[in-house]
Structures are given as structure tokens and as C-alpha cells.
Short mmCIF file of C-alpha atoms in Angstrom, two decimals:
data_model
loop_
_atom_site.label_atom_id
_atom_site.label_comp_id
_atom_site.label_asym_id
_atom_site.label_seq_id
_atom_site.Cartn_x
_atom_site.Cartn_y
_atom_site.Cartn_z
CA UNK A 26 71.30 62.36 93.37
CA UNK A 27 74.81 61.92 93.32
CA UNK A 28 76.49 61.37 97.11
CA UNK A 29 79.61 63.38 97.94
CA UNK A 30 81.60 60.25 97.96
CA UNK A 31 80.86 59.73 94.22
CA UNK A 32 81.50 63.38 93.75
CA UNK A 33 85.33 62.83 95.13
CA UNK A 34 85.99 59.69 93.26
CA UNK A 35 84.68 57.08 95.84
CA UNK A 36 86.82 54.31 97.47
CA UNK A 37 90.15 55.08 95.65
CA UNK A 38 90.03 58.69 96.31
CA UNK A 39 88.97 58.09 100.17
CA UNK A 40 91.79 55.83 100.36
CA UNK A 41 94.40 58.24 99.02
CA UNK A 42 92.58 61.18 101.27
CA UNK A 43 93.35 59.17 104.34
CA UNK A 44 96.90 58.27 103.04
CA UNK A 45 97.71 61.86 102.31
CA UNK A 46 95.87 63.05 105.71
CA UNK A 47 98.15 60.71 107.71
CA UNK A 48 101.27 61.45 105.84
CA UNK A 49 100.85 65.36 106.69
CA UNK A 50 100.26 64.37 110.24
CA UNK A 51 103.44 62.07 110.36
CA UNK A 52 105.50 64.97 108.65
CA UNK A 53 104.09 68.78 109.34
CA UNK A 54 105.54 70.06 112.72
CA UNK A 55 102.75 71.99 112.83
CA UNK A 56 100.64 68.25 113.47
CA UNK A 57 103.01 67.03 115.96
CA UNK A 58 100.39 67.30 118.80
CA UNK A 59 97.98 65.47 117.27
CA UNK A 60 100.48 62.53 115.85
CA UNK A 61 101.26 62.16 119.31
CA UNK A 62 97.67 61.12 120.19
CA UNK A 63 98.36 58.02 118.01
CA UNK A 64 99.91 54.82 118.40
CA UNK A 65 103.36 54.41 116.46
CA UNK A 66 101.34 52.04 114.09
CA UNK A 67 98.76 53.62 112.01
CA UNK A 68 97.70 51.18 110.42
CA UNK A 69 94.32 49.98 112.22
CA UNK A 70 93.57 53.76 112.71
CA UNK A 71 93.85 54.28 108.80
CA UNK A 72 91.35 51.37 108.50
CA UNK A 73 88.82 52.66 110.50
CA UNK A 74 88.82 56.27 108.99
CA UNK A 75 88.75 54.98 105.63
CA UNK A 76 85.58 53.14 106.60
CA UNK A 77 84.00 56.02 108.55
CA UNK A 78 84.39 58.42 105.65
CA UNK A 79 83.36 56.17 103.05
CA UNK A 80 80.07 55.87 105.33
CA UNK A 81 80.32 59.99 106.36
CA UNK A 82 80.43 60.84 102.65
CA UNK A 83 77.37 58.62 101.57
CA UNK A 84 79.11 55.42 100.12
CA UNK A 85 79.20 52.24 101.33
CA UNK A 86 78.21 51.78 105.06
CA UNK A 87 81.48 49.89 105.91
CA UNK A 88 81.89 51.63 109.66
CA UNK A 89 78.68 51.10 111.46
CA UNK A 90 77.90 47.54 110.66
CA UNK A 91 81.64 46.83 112.43
CA UNK A 92 81.29 49.79 115.09
CA UNK A 93 78.22 50.61 115.63
CA UNK A 94 76.73 54.32 116.17
CA UNK A 95 80.35 56.58 115.39
CA UNK A 96 79.87 58.68 118.49
CA UNK A 97 82.78 60.53 117.36
CA UNK A 98 82.69 63.04 120.71
CA UNK A 99 82.25 60.35 122.88
CA UNK A 100 85.13 58.00 121.32
CA UNK A 101 87.41 61.02 121.41
CA UNK A 102 86.83 62.05 124.98
CA UNK A 103 90.07 60.87 126.22
CA UNK A 104 92.03 63.21 124.18
CA UNK A 105 92.06 67.03 124.64
CA UNK A 106 90.83 68.73 121.70
CA UNK A 107 90.91 72.24 121.51
CA UNK A 108 91.30 74.95 118.91
CA UNK A 109 95.12 73.77 118.36
CA UNK A 110 94.18 70.41 117.73
CA UNK A 111 91.33 71.26 115.64
CA UNK A 112 93.66 73.50 113.46
CA UNK A 113 96.27 70.99 113.11
CA UNK A 114 94.15 68.32 112.06
CA UNK A 115 92.19 70.75 109.50
CA UNK A 116 95.80 71.94 108.30
CA UNK A 117 96.34 68.03 107.49
CA UNK A 118 92.82 67.35 105.90
CA UNK A 119 92.78 70.47 103.96
CA UNK A 120 96.19 69.85 102.23
CA UNK A 121 95.28 66.05 101.65
CA UNK A 122 91.90 67.54 100.23
CA UNK A 123 93.68 69.82 98.18
CA UNK A 124 96.05 66.59 96.62
CA UNK A 125 93.34 64.10 96.22
CA UNK A 126 90.15 65.63 95.36
CA UNK A 127 89.98 67.28 92.32
CA UNK A 128 86.52 68.81 91.98
CA UNK A 129 86.98 71.89 93.42
CA UNK A 130 83.21 72.37 94.55
CA UNK A 131 83.16 68.97 95.73
CA UNK A 132 86.38 69.83 97.49
CA UNK A 133 85.01 72.96 99.25
CA UNK A 134 81.88 71.15 100.13
CA UNK A 135 83.65 68.28 101.83
CA UNK A 136 86.18 70.74 103.29
CA UNK A 137 83.02 72.78 105.10
CA UNK A 138 81.48 69.87 106.24
CA UNK A 139 84.93 68.51 107.83
CA UNK A 140 85.20 72.19 109.26
CA UNK A 141 81.89 71.84 111.15
CA UNK A 142 82.94 68.34 112.48
CA UNK A 143 86.32 69.63 113.61
CA UNK A 144 85.07 72.29 115.03
CA UNK A 145 82.14 70.02 117.16
CA UNK A 146 84.67 67.58 118.15
CA UNK A 147 86.40 70.08 120.41
CA UNK A 148 86.10 68.88 124.26
CA UNK A 149 88.36 71.79 125.59
CA UNK A 150 87.19 75.57 126.28
CA UNK A 151 86.13 77.25 123.30
CA UNK A 152 83.64 74.63 122.12
CA UNK A 153 79.83 75.36 121.68
CA UNK A 154 78.23 71.91 122.90
CA UNK A 155 75.03 72.46 121.37
CA UNK A 156 76.90 72.85 117.69
CA UNK A 157 75.96 69.79 115.04
CA UNK A 158 79.05 68.66 113.26
CA UNK A 159 77.63 68.75 109.58
CA UNK A 160 77.61 66.35 106.60
CA UNK A 161 78.65 66.90 103.03
#
């Protein structure tokens, strides 16, 4: 079975995806509130996200040997994540997916899984806490 990681193009595309995502976060006015949640140096967080996406998409396990179980909601509890933050994150990610993933069906599948993940990450009013983060 071909993994989503392989379908989108592997490590090269994961790298491009994360770079395109953070470029949008740096430049889109709609993303200012989520950009402000990050430090000035995005290098370390880019590294972590690339390793996480590699593993989450079915590629090499690069994240968990270094960081352990992702526990994404727990790791993000210090940040207020509501609908506006989710929407800004998805705006940046969808643009990055469009730019970097040429396989339309793979892009749609990853987008659907990322949308579930973004919904699940909300920790402000409006988050159904029993929702489960999807995987592609």
C-alpha cells in the first residue's frame, strides 16, 4: 500500500510544504494571530513540523524517537486556539498544499485529514472534545 507520504512526493515535498506553510504564515495578514504565537526564529519549529509530518503521513519515523508521542493538544494547550486560529492555520496549509502537492487526490486526502486535525486542536469554545484527529 502506498502511503500518503509517498503519494505526495516524500521528504522533498514535506520540506517544501513546511517552507511554503511558514512563508504564508509570515506574509498573509490573515495569519498574523498564529504567526505571533511563534518566536522570531522559525528554524526549530520548521524542523519539528517536517519530522512530525514525515511520520504522520506514513513516512520515516523521525518525530517520535526524538520527541515521544506527539500529544498535540497537550503541547498546544498554552495557546488559545479557536475557530479563527484554526481557519488561519488551514488557510496557510491549504495554500502550501496547493503549491507543493501536484497529485490532486493526494492533496485532497491530506487536506481532509489536516482539517480534522485542525478542528481537533481547538481548545476554545466550539471544539467538540470527543472529535478524533484524522489521518490521511
